[in-house]
Amino acid sequence: MNGVTASDGPAASPNGAGAPRRRGRPPGTESAGTRDRILDAAREQFSARGYEKTSVRGIAKAAGVDSALVHHYFGTKERVFEAAVEIAFGPVLDDRDTVLEGPLDEVGERMTRMIIGLWENPVTRAPLLAIVRSAVNNDAAAAVFRRLVAGQLLRRVAGRLERPDAELRVELAAAQLVGIAMIRYVIRMEPLASADPEDIVRRVAPVVQGHLTRPLNAGHLRHAYRIPDTSSRPLDDRRTLDAVRTL
């Protein structure tokens, strides 16, 4: 009988050279630390080079792996960035319920203290720098930032406020804190860059609280921003102060 037997066909050489190449994950993907090593390298690359100038090949080289492994674990550069953002914001997302616990009239201080604390911690500061620098300069990175931060943190806080303009209030509070982070940790403008963190919390928390919960009226704005009441002052003095505020 001329049937085909199991031994027919090209024989595999002892070193496997004749064996068909298997599709799927590249060699070495079973290493437990490979994914973490890629993410560590990605955070360093995004922090030093920004989103635009960071490439999958550069991340792979910094991690000491083949670029195929980066694609295997994450697919695209945007997915690598998203994973890096999730890890960097892990403490924020884990502590989001802590921010909401307790009296609502103290949520501004809790939110401010948490954000400033993350930036003060060297472990979380580096990935945060990478995220902020990348999000400022690239639409794709900004979209990832919005999806994670707005979707998982800010809307959760807004839901607790139970106000019709809750989302706007939370975004204004976040803008206050992001602006401070940019000037203190990215631009490093003095004297804010070297100010005591507790002093920053003490000064900023009432403003954040005002954005979140206080009624929008002149009295609230004067209290939050320490603006003096000029209603009883002579007209010329009021004009002078009004002119200064517009500078």
CSV table of C-alpha atoms in Angstrom, one decimal:
chain,number,residue,atom,x,y,z
A,1,MET,CA,0.0,0.0,0.0
A,2,ASN,CA,1.3,3.4,-0.9
A,3,GLY,CA,-0.4,5.3,1.9
A,4,VAL,CA,1.3,8.1,3.7
A,5,THR,CA,2.8,7.1,7.0
A,6,ALA,CA,3.6,9.2,10.0
A,7,SER,CA,7.3,9.1,9.1
A,8,ASP,CA,6.8,10.6,5.7
A,9,GLY,CA,7.6,14.2,5.0
A,10,PRO,CA,10.7,16.2,5.9
A,11,ALA,CA,12.4,15.0,9.0
A,12,ALA,CA,13.2,17.5,11.7
A,13,SER,CA,16.9,18.0,12.4
A,14,PRO,CA,18.2,17.5,15.9
A,15,ASN,CA,18.4,21.3,16.5
A,16,GLY,CA,14.9,21.9,15.3
A,17,ALA,CA,15.9,23.7,12.1
A,18,GLY,CA,13.6,21.6,9.9
A,19,ALA,CA,10.6,22.0,12.2
A,20,PRO,CA,7.9,24.4,11.2
A,21,ARG,CA,8.0,27.7,13.0
A,22,ARG,CA,5.3,28.0,15.6
A,23,ARG,CA,3.1,31.1,15.5
A,24,GLY,CA,2.2,32.9,18.7
A,25,ARG,CA,4.1,34.4,21.5
A,26,PRO,CA,7.9,34.9,20.9
A,27,PRO,CA,10.5,33.0,22.9
A,28,GLY,CA,11.1,34.2,26.4
A,29,THR,CA,7.6,35.4,27.1
A,30,GLU,CA,7.1,33.2,30.1
A,31,SER,CA,9.4,35.3,32.2
A,32,ALA,CA,7.3,36.6,35.1
A,33,GLY,CA,9.2,39.9,35.2
A,34,THR,CA,9.2,40.7,31.4
A,35,ARG,CA,6.0,42.7,31.4
A,36,ASP,CA,7.0,44.7,34.4
A,37,ARG,CA,10.5,45.4,32.9
A,38,ILE,CA,8.8,46.6,29.7
A,39,LEU,CA,6.6,49.0,31.7
A,40,ASP,CA,9.5,50.3,33.8
A,41,ALA,CA,11.4,51.0,30.6
A,42,ALA,CA,8.3,52.6,29.0
A,43,ARG,CA,7.8,55.0,32.0
A,44,GLU,CA,11.4,56.1,31.8
A,45,GLN,CA,11.2,56.6,28.0
A,46,PHE,CA,7.9,58.5,28.2
A,47,SER,CA,9.3,60.7,31.0
A,48,ALA,CA,12.6,61.5,29.3
A,49,ARG,CA,11.5,61.7,25.7
A,50,GLY,CA,7.7,62.4,25.8
A,51,TYR,CA,5.1,60.4,23.9
A,52,GLU,CA,5.9,61.6,20.4
A,53,LYS,CA,9.6,60.7,20.5
A,54,THR,CA,9.2,57.4,22.3
A,55,SER,CA,9.0,54.3,20.1
A,56,VAL,CA,8.2,50.7,20.7
A,57,ARG,CA,11.7,49.8,19.5
A,58,GLY,CA,13.2,52.3,22.0
A,59,ILE,CA,11.1,50.8,24.8
A,60,ALA,CA,12.2,47.3,23.9
A,61,LYS,CA,15.9,48.3,23.7
A,62,ALA,CA,15.7,50.0,27.1
A,63,ALA,CA,14.0,46.9,28.6
A,64,GLY,CA,16.5,44.5,27.0
A,65,VAL,CA,13.9,42.6,25.0
A,66,ASP,CA,12.8,42.2,21.4
A,67,SER,CA,10.3,44.6,20.1
A,68,ALA,CA,8.0,41.7,19.3
A,69,LEU,CA,7.6,41.1,23.0
A,70,VAL,CA,6.3,44.7,23.5
A,71,HIS,CA,3.8,44.1,20.8
A,72,HIS,CA,2.9,40.7,22.3
A,73,TYR,CA,2.1,42.2,25.7
A,74,PHE,CA,0.6,45.5,24.7
A,75,GLY,CA,0.0,45.7,21.0
A,76,THR,CA,0.6,49.4,20.3
A,77,LYS,CA,2.5,52.3,21.8
A,78,GLU,CA,-0.8,53.8,23.0
A,79,ARG,CA,-1.6,50.6,24.9
A,80,VAL,CA,1.8,50.7,26.5
A,81,PHE,CA,1.2,54.3,27.6
A,82,GLU,CA,-2.2,53.4,28.9
A,83,ALA,CA,-0.8,50.6,31.0
A,84,ALA,CA,1.9,52.9,32.3
A,85,VAL,CA,-0.8,55.5,33.2
A,86,GLU,CA,-2.9,52.9,35.0
A,87,ILE,CA,0.1,51.9,37.2
A,88,ALA,CA,1.1,55.5,37.9
A,89,PHE,CA,-2.5,56.4,38.9
A,90,GLY,CA,-3.0,53.1,40.8
A,91,PRO,CA,-2.6,54.8,44.2
A,92,VAL,CA,-5.1,57.5,43.1
A,93,LEU,CA,-7.6,55.0,41.8
A,94,ASP,CA,-7.2,52.8,44.9
A,95,ASP,CA,-7.7,55.7,47.2
A,96,ARG,CA,-10.5,57.4,45.4
A,97,ASP,CA,-13.0,56.0,48.0
A,98,THR,CA,-10.8,57.4,50.8
A,99,VAL,CA,-11.2,60.9,49.3
A,100,LEU,CA,-15.0,60.5,49.4
A,101,GLU,CA,-15.1,59.2,52.9
A,102,GLY,CA,-15.8,61.6,55.7
A,103,PRO,CA,-17.5,65.0,55.8
A,104,LEU,CA,-18.2,66.6,52.4
A,105,ASP,CA,-17.0,69.9,53.7
A,106,GLU,CA,-13.5,68.4,54.1
A,107,VAL,CA,-13.2,66.7,50.7
A,108,GLY,CA,-11.2,69.5,49.2
A,109,GLU,CA,-8.4,69.0,51.8
A,110,ARG,CA,-8.5,65.2,51.3
A,111,MET,CA,-8.3,65.6,47.5
A,112,THR,CA,-5.5,68.2,47.7
A,113,ARG,CA,-3.5,66.2,50.2
A,114,MET,CA,-3.7,63.0,48.1
A,115,ILE,CA,-2.6,64.7,44.9
A,116,ILE,CA,0.3,66.6,46.5
A,117,GLY,CA,1.3,63.5,48.3
A,118,LEU,CA,1.6,61.5,45.1
A,119,TRP,CA,3.8,64.2,43.5
A,120,GLU,CA,6.0,64.4,46.6
A,121,ASN,CA,6.6,60.7,46.6
A,122,PRO,CA,9.7,60.0,44.3
A,123,VAL,CA,8.3,56.6,43.4
A,124,THR,CA,5.1,58.0,41.9
A,125,ARG,CA,6.5,61.3,40.7
A,126,ALA,CA,8.5,60.0,37.8
A,127,PRO,CA,5.6,58.3,36.0
A,128,LEU,CA,3.4,61.3,36.8
A,129,LEU,CA,5.9,63.5,35.1
A,130,ALA,CA,5.9,61.2,32.1
A,131,ILE,CA,2.1,61.3,31.9
A,132,VAL,CA,1.7,65.0,32.2
A,133,ARG,CA,4.5,65.8,29.7
A,134,SER,CA,3.1,63.4,27.2
A,135,ALA,CA,-0.5,64.4,27.6
A,136,VAL,CA,0.3,68.1,27.1
A,137,ASN,CA,2.1,67.4,23.8
A,138,ASN,CA,0.1,64.6,22.2
A,139,ASP,CA,-3.6,64.1,21.5
A,140,ALA,CA,-3.4,60.3,21.8
A,141,ALA,CA,-1.7,60.5,25.2
A,142,ALA,CA,-4.2,63.2,26.3
A,143,ALA,CA,-7.1,60.9,25.3
A,144,VAL,CA,-5.7,58.1,27.5
A,145,PHE,CA,-5.2,60.5,30.3
A,146,ARG,CA,-8.8,61.7,30.0
A,147,ARG,CA,-10.3,58.2,29.7
A,148,LEU,CA,-8.6,57.0,32.9
A,149,VAL,CA,-8.6,60.1,35.1
A,150,ALA,CA,-11.9,61.5,34.1
A,151,GLY,CA,-13.7,58.2,33.8
A,152,GLN,CA,-12.4,56.5,37.0
A,153,LEU,CA,-11.7,59.3,39.4
A,154,LEU,CA,-13.3,62.7,38.6
A,155,ARG,CA,-16.7,61.3,37.8
A,156,ARG,CA,-16.7,59.3,41.0
A,157,VAL,CA,-16.1,62.4,43.0
A,158,ALA,CA,-18.7,64.3,41.0
A,159,GLY,CA,-21.3,61.6,41.8
A,160,ARG,CA,-20.8,62.3,45.5
A,161,LEU,CA,-21.5,66.1,45.2
A,162,GLU,CA,-25.1,65.7,43.9
A,163,ARG,CA,-25.1,69.0,42.2
A,164,PRO,CA,-26.2,69.8,38.6
A,165,ASP,CA,-22.8,71.3,37.8
A,166,ALA,CA,-20.8,68.6,39.7
A,167,GLU,CA,-18.6,67.5,36.8
A,168,LEU,CA,-17.6,71.1,36.0
A,169,ARG,CA,-16.9,71.7,39.7
A,170,VAL,CA,-14.6,68.6,39.9
A,171,GLU,CA,-12.8,69.5,36.7
A,172,LEU,CA,-12.1,73.1,38.0
A,173,ALA,CA,-10.8,71.6,41.2
A,174,ALA,CA,-8.6,69.2,39.2
A,175,ALA,CA,-7.4,72.0,37.0
A,176,GLN,CA,-6.3,73.9,40.2
A,177,LEU,CA,-4.2,70.9,41.3
A,178,VAL,CA,-2.8,70.1,37.9
A,179,GLY,CA,-1.7,73.7,37.5
A,180,ILE,CA,0.1,73.6,40.8
A,181,ALA,CA,1.8,70.4,39.9
A,182,MET,CA,2.9,71.8,36.5
A,183,ILE,CA,4.5,74.9,38.1
A,184,ARG,CA,6.0,73.1,41.1
A,185,TYR,CA,7.2,69.8,39.7
A,186,VAL,CA,7.5,70.3,35.9
A,187,ILE,CA,8.4,74.0,35.4
A,188,ARG,CA,9.9,74.2,38.9
A,189,MET,CA,9.1,77.9,39.4
A,190,GLU,CA,10.2,79.5,42.6
A,191,PRO,CA,9.1,80.0,45.3
A,192,LEU,CA,6.4,77.4,44.7
A,193,ALA,CA,9.0,74.7,43.7
A,194,SER,CA,10.6,74.8,47.2
A,195,ALA,CA,7.6,75.6,49.3
A,196,ASP,CA,6.6,73.4,52.2
A,197,PRO,CA,4.0,70.8,51.0
A,198,GLU,CA,1.9,71.3,54.1
A,199,ASP,CA,1.8,75.1,53.5
A,200,ILE,CA,0.7,74.3,49.9
A,201,VAL,CA,-2.1,72.1,51.2
A,202,ARG,CA,-3.1,74.6,53.8
A,203,ARG,CA,-3.4,77.4,51.2
A,204,VAL,CA,-4.9,75.4,48.3
A,205,ALA,CA,-7.4,73.1,50.0
A,206,PRO,CA,-9.9,75.9,50.7
A,207,VAL,CA,-9.8,76.9,47.0
A,208,VAL,CA,-10.4,73.3,45.9
A,209,GLN,CA,-13.2,73.0,48.5
A,210,GLY,CA,-14.7,76.1,47.1
A,211,HIS,CA,-14.8,74.7,43.6
A,212,LEU,CA,-16.4,71.5,44.8
A,213,THR,CA,-19.1,72.5,47.2
A,214,ARG,CA,-19.5,76.2,48.0
A,215,PRO,CA,-22.2,78.4,46.4
A,216,LEU,CA,-21.0,80.5,43.5
A,217,ASN,CA,-21.4,84.0,44.9
A,218,ALA,CA,-19.1,87.0,45.6
A,219,GLY,CA,-18.7,86.1,49.2
A,220,HIS,CA,-17.5,82.6,48.4
A,221,LEU,CA,-15.0,83.9,45.9
A,222,ARG,CA,-13.6,86.5,48.4
A,223,HIS,CA,-13.3,83.8,51.0
A,224,ALA,CA,-11.6,81.2,48.7
A,225,TYR,CA,-9.2,83.6,47.1
A,226,ARG,CA,-8.6,85.9,50.1
A,227,ILE,CA,-10.0,88.9,48.1
A,228,PRO,CA,-10.9,91.8,50.4
A,229,ASP,CA,-14.4,93.2,50.5
A,230,THR,CA,-14.2,96.6,48.8
A,231,SER,CA,-17.8,97.5,48.9
A,232,SER,CA,-17.3,100.0,51.7
A,233,ARG,CA,-14.1,101.6,50.3
A,234,PRO,CA,-14.0,104.9,48.4
A,235,LEU,CA,-14.7,104.6,44.7
A,236,ASP,CA,-11.2,105.4,43.6
A,237,ASP,CA,-9.8,102.5,45.9
A,238,ARG,CA,-12.3,100.1,44.4
A,239,ARG,CA,-11.3,101.0,40.8
A,240,THR,CA,-7.6,100.5,41.7
A,241,LEU,CA,-8.2,97.0,43.2
A,242,ASP,CA,-10.4,96.1,40.2
A,243,ALA,CA,-7.7,97.1,37.8
A,244,VAL,CA,-5.1,95.1,39.7
A,245,ARG,CA,-7.3,91.9,39.6
A,246,THR,CA,-7.4,92.2,35.8
A,247,LEU,CA,-3.6,92.1,35.4
